[in-house]
Short mmCIF file of C-alpha atoms and ligand atoms in Angstrom, two decimals:
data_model
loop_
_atom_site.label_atom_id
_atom_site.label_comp_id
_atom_site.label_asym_id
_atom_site.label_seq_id
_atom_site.Cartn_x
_atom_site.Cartn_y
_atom_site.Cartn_z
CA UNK V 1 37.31 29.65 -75.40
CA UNK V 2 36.77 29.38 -78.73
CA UNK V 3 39.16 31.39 -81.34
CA UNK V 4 38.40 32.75 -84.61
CA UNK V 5 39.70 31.14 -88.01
CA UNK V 6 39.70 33.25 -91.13
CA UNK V 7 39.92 31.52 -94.33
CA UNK V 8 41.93 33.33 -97.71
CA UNK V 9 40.50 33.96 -100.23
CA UNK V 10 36.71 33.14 -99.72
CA UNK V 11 36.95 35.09 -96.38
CA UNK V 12 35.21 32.58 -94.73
CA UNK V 13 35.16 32.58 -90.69
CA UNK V 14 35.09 29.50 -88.12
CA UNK V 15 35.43 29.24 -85.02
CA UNK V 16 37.89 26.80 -83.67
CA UNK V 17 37.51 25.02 -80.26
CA UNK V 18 40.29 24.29 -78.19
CA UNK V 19 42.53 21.52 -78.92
CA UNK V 20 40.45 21.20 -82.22
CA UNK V 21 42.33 21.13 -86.00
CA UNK V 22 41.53 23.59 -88.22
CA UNK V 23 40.44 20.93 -90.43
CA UNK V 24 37.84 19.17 -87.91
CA UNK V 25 36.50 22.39 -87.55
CA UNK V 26 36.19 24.17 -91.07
CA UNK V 27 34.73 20.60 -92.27
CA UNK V 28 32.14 20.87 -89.60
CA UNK V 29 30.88 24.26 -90.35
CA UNK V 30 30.52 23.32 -93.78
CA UNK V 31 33.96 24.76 -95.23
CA UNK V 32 35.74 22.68 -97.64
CA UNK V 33 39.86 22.91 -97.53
CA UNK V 34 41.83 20.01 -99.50
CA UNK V 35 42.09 17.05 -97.16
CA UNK V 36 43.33 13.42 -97.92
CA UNK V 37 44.89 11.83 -95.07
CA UNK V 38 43.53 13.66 -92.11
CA UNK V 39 46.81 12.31 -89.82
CA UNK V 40 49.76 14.69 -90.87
CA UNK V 41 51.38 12.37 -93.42
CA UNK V 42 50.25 13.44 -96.98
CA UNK V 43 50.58 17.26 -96.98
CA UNK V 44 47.54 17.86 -99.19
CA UNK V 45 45.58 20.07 -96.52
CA UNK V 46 48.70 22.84 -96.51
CA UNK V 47 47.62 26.04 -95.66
CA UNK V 48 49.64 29.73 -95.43
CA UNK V 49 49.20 31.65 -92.10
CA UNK V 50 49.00 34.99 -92.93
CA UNK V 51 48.26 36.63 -89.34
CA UNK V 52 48.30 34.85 -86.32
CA UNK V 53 50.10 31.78 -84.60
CA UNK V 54 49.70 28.30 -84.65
CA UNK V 55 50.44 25.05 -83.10
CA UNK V 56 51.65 22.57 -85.69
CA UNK V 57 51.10 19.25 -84.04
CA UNK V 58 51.83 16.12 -84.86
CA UNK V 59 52.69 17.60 -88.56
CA UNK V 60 55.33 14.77 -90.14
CA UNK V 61 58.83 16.06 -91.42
CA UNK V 62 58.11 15.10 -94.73
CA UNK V 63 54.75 16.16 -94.98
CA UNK V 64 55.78 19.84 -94.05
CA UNK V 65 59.29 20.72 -94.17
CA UNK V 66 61.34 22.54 -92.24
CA UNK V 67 61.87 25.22 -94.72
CA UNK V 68 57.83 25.34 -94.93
CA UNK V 69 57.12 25.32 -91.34
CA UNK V 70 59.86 28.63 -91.55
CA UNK V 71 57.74 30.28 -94.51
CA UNK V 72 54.41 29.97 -92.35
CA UNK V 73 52.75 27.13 -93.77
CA UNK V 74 51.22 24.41 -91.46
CA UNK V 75 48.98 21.46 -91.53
CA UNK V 76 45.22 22.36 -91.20
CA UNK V 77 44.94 18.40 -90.16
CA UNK V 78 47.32 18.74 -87.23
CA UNK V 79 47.03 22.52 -86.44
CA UNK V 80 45.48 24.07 -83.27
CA UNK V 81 44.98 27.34 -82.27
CA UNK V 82 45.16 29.66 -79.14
CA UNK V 83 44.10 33.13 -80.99
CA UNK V 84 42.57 34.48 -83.51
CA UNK V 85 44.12 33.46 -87.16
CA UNK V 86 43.95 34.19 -90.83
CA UNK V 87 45.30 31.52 -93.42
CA UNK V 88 45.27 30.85 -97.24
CA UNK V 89 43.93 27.40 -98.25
CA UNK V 90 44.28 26.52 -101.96
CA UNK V 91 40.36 26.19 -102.47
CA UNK V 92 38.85 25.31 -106.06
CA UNK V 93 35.65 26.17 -106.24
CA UNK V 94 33.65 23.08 -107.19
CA UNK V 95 30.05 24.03 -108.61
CA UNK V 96 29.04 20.46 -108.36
CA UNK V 97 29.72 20.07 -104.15
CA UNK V 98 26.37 20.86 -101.96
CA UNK V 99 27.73 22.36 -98.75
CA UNK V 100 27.26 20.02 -96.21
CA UNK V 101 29.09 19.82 -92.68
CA UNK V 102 30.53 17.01 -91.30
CA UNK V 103 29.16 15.99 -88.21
CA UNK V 104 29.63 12.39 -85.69
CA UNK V 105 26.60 9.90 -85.61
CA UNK V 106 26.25 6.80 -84.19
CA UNK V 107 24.63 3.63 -85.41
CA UNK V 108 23.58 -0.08 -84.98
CA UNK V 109 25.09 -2.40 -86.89
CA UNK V 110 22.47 -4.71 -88.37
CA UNK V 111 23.48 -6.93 -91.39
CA UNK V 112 26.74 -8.34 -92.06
CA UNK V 113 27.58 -10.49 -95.21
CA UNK V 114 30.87 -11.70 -97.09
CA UNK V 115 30.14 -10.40 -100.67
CA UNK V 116 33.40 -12.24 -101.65
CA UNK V 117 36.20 -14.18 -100.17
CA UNK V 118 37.57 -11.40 -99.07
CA UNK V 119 34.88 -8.22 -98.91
CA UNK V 120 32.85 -8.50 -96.14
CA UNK V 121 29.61 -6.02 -96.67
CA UNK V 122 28.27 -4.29 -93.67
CA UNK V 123 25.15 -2.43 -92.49
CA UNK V 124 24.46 0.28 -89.97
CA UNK V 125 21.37 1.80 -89.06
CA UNK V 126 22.17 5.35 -88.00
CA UNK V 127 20.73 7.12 -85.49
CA UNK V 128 19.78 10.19 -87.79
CA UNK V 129 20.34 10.28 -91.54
CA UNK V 130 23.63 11.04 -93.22
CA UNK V 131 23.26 13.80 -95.53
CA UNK V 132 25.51 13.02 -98.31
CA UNK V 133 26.50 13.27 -102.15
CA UNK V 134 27.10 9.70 -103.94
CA UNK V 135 30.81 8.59 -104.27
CA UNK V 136 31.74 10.52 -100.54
CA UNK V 137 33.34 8.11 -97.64
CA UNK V 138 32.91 8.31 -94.21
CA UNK V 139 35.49 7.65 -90.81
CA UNK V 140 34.92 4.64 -89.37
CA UNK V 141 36.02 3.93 -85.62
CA UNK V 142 36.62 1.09 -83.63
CA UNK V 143 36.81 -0.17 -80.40
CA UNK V 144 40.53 0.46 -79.13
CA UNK V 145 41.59 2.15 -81.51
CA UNK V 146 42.20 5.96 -81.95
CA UNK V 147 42.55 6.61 -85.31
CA UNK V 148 39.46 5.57 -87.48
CA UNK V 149 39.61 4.50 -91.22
CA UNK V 150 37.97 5.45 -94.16
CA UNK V 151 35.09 3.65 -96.05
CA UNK V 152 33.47 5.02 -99.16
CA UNK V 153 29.78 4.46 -99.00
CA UNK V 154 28.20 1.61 -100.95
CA UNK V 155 24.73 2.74 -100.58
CA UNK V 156 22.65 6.15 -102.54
CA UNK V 157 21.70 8.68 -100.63
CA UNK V 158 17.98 7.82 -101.29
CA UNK V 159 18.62 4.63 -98.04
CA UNK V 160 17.35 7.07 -95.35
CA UNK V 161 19.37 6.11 -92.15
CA UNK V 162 20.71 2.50 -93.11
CA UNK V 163 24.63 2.95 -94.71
CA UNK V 164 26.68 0.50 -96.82
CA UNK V 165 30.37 -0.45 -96.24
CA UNK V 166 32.14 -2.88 -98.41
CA UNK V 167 35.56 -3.87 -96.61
CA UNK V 168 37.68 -5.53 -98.32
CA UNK V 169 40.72 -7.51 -96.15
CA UNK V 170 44.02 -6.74 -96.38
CA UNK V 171 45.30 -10.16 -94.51
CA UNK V 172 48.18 -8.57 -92.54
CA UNK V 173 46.30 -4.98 -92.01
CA UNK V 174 45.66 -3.81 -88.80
CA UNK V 175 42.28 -3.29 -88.77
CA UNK V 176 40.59 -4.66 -92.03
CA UNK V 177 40.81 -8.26 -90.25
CA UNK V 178 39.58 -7.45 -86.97
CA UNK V 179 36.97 -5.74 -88.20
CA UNK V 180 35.89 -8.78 -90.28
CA UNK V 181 36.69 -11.28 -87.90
CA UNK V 182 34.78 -8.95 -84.48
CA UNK V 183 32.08 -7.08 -86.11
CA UNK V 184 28.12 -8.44 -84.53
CA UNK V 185 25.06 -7.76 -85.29
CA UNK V 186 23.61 -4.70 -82.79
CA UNK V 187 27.24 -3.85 -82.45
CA UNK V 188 27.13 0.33 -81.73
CA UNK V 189 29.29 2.00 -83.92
CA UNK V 190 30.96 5.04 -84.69
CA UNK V 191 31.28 7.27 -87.87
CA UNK V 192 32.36 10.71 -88.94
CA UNK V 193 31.36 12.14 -92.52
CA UNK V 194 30.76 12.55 -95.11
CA UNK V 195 34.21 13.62 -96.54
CA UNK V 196 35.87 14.32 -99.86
CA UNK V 197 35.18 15.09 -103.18
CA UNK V 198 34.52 12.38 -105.44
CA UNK V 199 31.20 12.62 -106.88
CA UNK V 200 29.31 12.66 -110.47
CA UNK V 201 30.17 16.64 -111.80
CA UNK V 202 26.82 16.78 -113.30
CA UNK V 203 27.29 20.31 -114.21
CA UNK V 204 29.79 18.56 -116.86
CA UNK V 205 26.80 16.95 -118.60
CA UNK V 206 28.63 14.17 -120.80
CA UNK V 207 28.96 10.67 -120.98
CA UNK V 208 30.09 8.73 -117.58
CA UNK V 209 32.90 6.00 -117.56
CA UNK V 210 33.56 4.23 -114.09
CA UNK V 211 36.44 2.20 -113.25
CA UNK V 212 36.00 0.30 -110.49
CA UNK V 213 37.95 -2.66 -108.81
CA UNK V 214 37.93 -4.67 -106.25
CA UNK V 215 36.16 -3.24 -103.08
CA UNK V 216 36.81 0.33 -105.14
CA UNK V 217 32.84 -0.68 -106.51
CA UNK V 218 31.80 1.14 -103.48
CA UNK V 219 31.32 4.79 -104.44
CA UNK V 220 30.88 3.94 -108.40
CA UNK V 221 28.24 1.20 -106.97
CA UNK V 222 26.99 4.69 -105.23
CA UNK V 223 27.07 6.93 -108.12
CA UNK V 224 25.32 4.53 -110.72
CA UNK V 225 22.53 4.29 -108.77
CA UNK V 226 21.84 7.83 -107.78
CA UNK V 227 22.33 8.56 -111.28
CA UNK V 228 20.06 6.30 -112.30
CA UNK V 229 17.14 6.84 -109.20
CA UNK V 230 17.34 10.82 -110.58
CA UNK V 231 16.97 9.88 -114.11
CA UNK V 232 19.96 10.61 -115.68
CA UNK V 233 20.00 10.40 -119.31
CA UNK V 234 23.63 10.20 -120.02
CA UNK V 235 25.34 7.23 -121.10
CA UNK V 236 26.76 5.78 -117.71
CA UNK V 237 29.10 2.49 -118.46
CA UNK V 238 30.58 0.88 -115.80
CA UNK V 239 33.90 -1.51 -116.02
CA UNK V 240 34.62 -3.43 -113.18
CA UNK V 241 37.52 -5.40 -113.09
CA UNK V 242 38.11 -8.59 -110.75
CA UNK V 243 39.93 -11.44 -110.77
CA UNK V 244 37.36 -14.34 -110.87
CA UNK V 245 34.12 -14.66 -111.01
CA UNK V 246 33.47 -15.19 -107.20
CA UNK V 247 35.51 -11.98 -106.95
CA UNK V 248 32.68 -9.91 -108.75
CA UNK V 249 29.99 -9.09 -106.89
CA UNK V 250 27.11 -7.26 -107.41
CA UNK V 251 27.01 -8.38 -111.17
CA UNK V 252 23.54 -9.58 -110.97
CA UNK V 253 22.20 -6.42 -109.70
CA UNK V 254 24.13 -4.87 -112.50
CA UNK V 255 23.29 -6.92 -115.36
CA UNK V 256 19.65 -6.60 -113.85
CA UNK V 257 19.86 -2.52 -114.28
CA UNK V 258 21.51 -3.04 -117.75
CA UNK V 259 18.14 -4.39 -118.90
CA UNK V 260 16.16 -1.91 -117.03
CA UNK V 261 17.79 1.37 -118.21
CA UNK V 262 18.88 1.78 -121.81
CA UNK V 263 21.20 4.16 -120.85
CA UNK V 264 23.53 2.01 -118.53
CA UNK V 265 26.54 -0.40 -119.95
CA UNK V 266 27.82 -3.07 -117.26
CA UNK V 267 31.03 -4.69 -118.51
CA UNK V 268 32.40 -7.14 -116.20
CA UNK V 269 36.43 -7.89 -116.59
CA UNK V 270 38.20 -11.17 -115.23
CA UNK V 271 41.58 -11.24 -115.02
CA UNK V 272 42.65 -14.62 -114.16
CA UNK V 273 39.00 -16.57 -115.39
CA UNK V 274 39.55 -20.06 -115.16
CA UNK V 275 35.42 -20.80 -116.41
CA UNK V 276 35.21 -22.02 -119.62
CA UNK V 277 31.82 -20.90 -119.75
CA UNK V 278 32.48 -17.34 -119.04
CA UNK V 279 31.26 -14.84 -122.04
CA UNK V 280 32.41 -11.57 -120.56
CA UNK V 281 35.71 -10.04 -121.18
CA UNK V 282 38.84 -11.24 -120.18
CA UNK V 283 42.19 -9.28 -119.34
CA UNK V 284 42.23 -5.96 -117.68
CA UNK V 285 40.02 -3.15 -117.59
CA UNK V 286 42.32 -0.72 -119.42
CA UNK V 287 42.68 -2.44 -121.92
CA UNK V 288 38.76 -3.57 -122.53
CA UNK V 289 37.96 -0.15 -122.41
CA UNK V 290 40.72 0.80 -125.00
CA UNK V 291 38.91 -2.07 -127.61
CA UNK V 292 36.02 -0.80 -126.75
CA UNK V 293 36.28 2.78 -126.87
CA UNK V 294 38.44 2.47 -129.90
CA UNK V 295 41.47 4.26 -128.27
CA UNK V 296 39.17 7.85 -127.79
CA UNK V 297 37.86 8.99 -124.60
CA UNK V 298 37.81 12.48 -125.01
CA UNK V 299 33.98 14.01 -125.07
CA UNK V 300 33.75 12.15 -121.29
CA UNK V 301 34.17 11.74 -117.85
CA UNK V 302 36.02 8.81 -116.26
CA UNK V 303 35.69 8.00 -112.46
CA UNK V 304 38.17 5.70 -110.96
CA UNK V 305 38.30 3.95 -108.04
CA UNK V 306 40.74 1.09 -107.41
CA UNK V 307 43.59 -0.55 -106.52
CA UNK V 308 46.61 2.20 -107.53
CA UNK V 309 47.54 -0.17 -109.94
CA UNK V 310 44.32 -0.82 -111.97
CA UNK V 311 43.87 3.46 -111.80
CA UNK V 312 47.42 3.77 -112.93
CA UNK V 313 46.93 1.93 -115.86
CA UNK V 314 43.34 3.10 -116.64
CA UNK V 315 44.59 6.85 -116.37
CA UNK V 316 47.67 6.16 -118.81
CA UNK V 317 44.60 4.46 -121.59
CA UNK V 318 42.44 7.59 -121.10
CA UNK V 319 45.01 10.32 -121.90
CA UNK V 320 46.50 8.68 -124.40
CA UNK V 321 42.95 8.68 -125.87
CA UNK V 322 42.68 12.29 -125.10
CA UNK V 323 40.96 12.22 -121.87
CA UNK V 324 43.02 14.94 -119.96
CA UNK V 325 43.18 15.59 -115.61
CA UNK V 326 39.87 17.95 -115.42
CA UNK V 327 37.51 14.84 -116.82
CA UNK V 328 39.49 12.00 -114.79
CA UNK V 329 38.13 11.79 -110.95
CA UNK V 330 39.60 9.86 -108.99
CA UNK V 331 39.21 8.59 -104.72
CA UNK V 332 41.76 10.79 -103.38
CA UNK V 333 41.22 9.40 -99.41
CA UNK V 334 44.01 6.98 -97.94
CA UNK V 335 43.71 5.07 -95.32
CA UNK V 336 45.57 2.24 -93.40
CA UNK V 337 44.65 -1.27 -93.67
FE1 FES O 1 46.57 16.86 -93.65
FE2 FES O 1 47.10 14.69 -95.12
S1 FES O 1 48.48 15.96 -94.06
S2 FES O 1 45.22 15.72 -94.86
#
């Protein structure tokens, strides 16, 4: 039977299946709480239970305390429940996110292509369009495995049914390699989405810097060209960092919209370029931007997606050029390798 969920303070109500979170199920009816992890192990979906009981689940010790599961808090990610319940979810209101419910669809798998050494590219047909905003992910299952992982989406949302996934390997991963090494053609796949909250805050209306490394192009790759397909007019410049040149990919389509839309800068960063007839920047993309930008950010809005590193060090250059947290976006989604 299925038991009520109220939500503080937008007095929202779901209703909760059995044995379902109260994540899974807010997320399908279109209600957004704070998510990251999805497994128990990060602590960003918290919420207070103010009335009711719940079942905590698989909830990790250091991702809710002791001293927090004593003070009523509980993981909405790992929580079940057998009644009715209220809770308090720290919700910011985000004017730029459409509501739109996750939901499970299936798909054929029908292109697969290395884009690099080491990023494989991968198509699915769906069986029924993914509504979604540009810069979202999706859950990815496979075969034998019970927990999925999460892929931003490489494609717009103007594709209709066909999705993007660039996957980059991580050699001694779990997954990333057999996913490379198994994946066919007509394969029938599984994903769950979309999820999270990384897209363009148009409402913002200024200037658009992306950072974007290594298989991290996908949801800037995303963004750039919804932007673009809707006729944005704001300066949109994208940096993406890799370490060679047959580590950047995509740079033709790039440098191909460069010259179609005056309003879109493609700066391509190599860190370790060993081409003497390279003409793009060398180093890191920090630091190009810093030249670039002449130290001074503030008046935009930076969206980062990347190894931690590269964001670490792109976040440091844009407050010290007075770029503060509310215009810095970054992927907040982890997943294992
Ligand atoms: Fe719930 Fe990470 S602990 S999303």
């Amino acid at each position: 039977m299925a038991c009520k969920l109220e939500i503080e303070p937008t007095g929202d109500i779901v209703e909760v299946q059995e044995g379902q979170t109260l994540l899974d199920a807010a997320l399908r009816q279109g209600i957004y709480i704070p998510h990251a992890c999805n497994q128990g192990l990060c602590g960003t979906c918290k919420v207070e239970v103010l009335e009711g009981e719940v079942n905590l689940g698989s909830a990790s010790s250091f991702a809710l305390m002791d001293s927090e599961r004593d003070d009523g808090y509980c993981l909405a990610c790992t929580a079940t429940i057998n009644d009715d319940v209220v809770i308090e979810a720290d919700i910011e209101v985000d004017i730029d996110a459409r509501t739109i419910p996750i939901k499970d669809i299936w798909g054929t798998v029908i292109k697969k292509e290395m884009l690099t050494p080491r990023i494989l590219g991968l198509w699915i047909e769906l069986d029924e369009k993914l509504d979604f905003q540009a810069g979202q992910y999706i859950n990815y299952y496979v075969d034998g495995f019970n927990e999925p992982r999460a892929f931003s989406l490489a494609n717009q949302p103007s594709t209709g049914k066909v999705i993007e996934l660039n996957i980059g390997i991580i050699p001694d991963g779990e997954l990333t390699p057999i996913i490379h090494k198994n994946t066919k053609i007509n394969d029938r796949v599984k994903i769950t989405g979309p999820f999270g909250r990384f897209f363009v805050k148009r409402s913002a209306n200024k200037p658009m810097i992306f950072f974007a490394g290594g298989s991290g192009l996908s949801s800037p790759k995303s963004m750039i060209l919804d932007e673009l397909e809707n006729g944005s007019k704001q300066s949109i410049t994208l940096f993406h960092g890799a370490r060679n040149e047959e580590e950047l990919y995509y740079a033709e389509m790039f440098r191909n919209l460069e010259k179609q839309y005056d309003n879109f800068k493609y700066i391509p960063v190599l860190s370790n370029n060993e081409n003497q007839f390279w003409s793009g920047e060398v180093g890191f993309t920090n630091d190009v931007a810093k030249k670039m930008y002449d130290g001074k950010f503030d008046g935009n809005k930076a969206y980062l997606c990347g190894p931690p590193m590269m964001t670490e060090a792109c976040i440091k250059v844009l407050m010290q050029g007075r770029l503060f947290e509310k215009d810095i976006h970054t992927e907040k989604f982890f997943s294992k390798a």
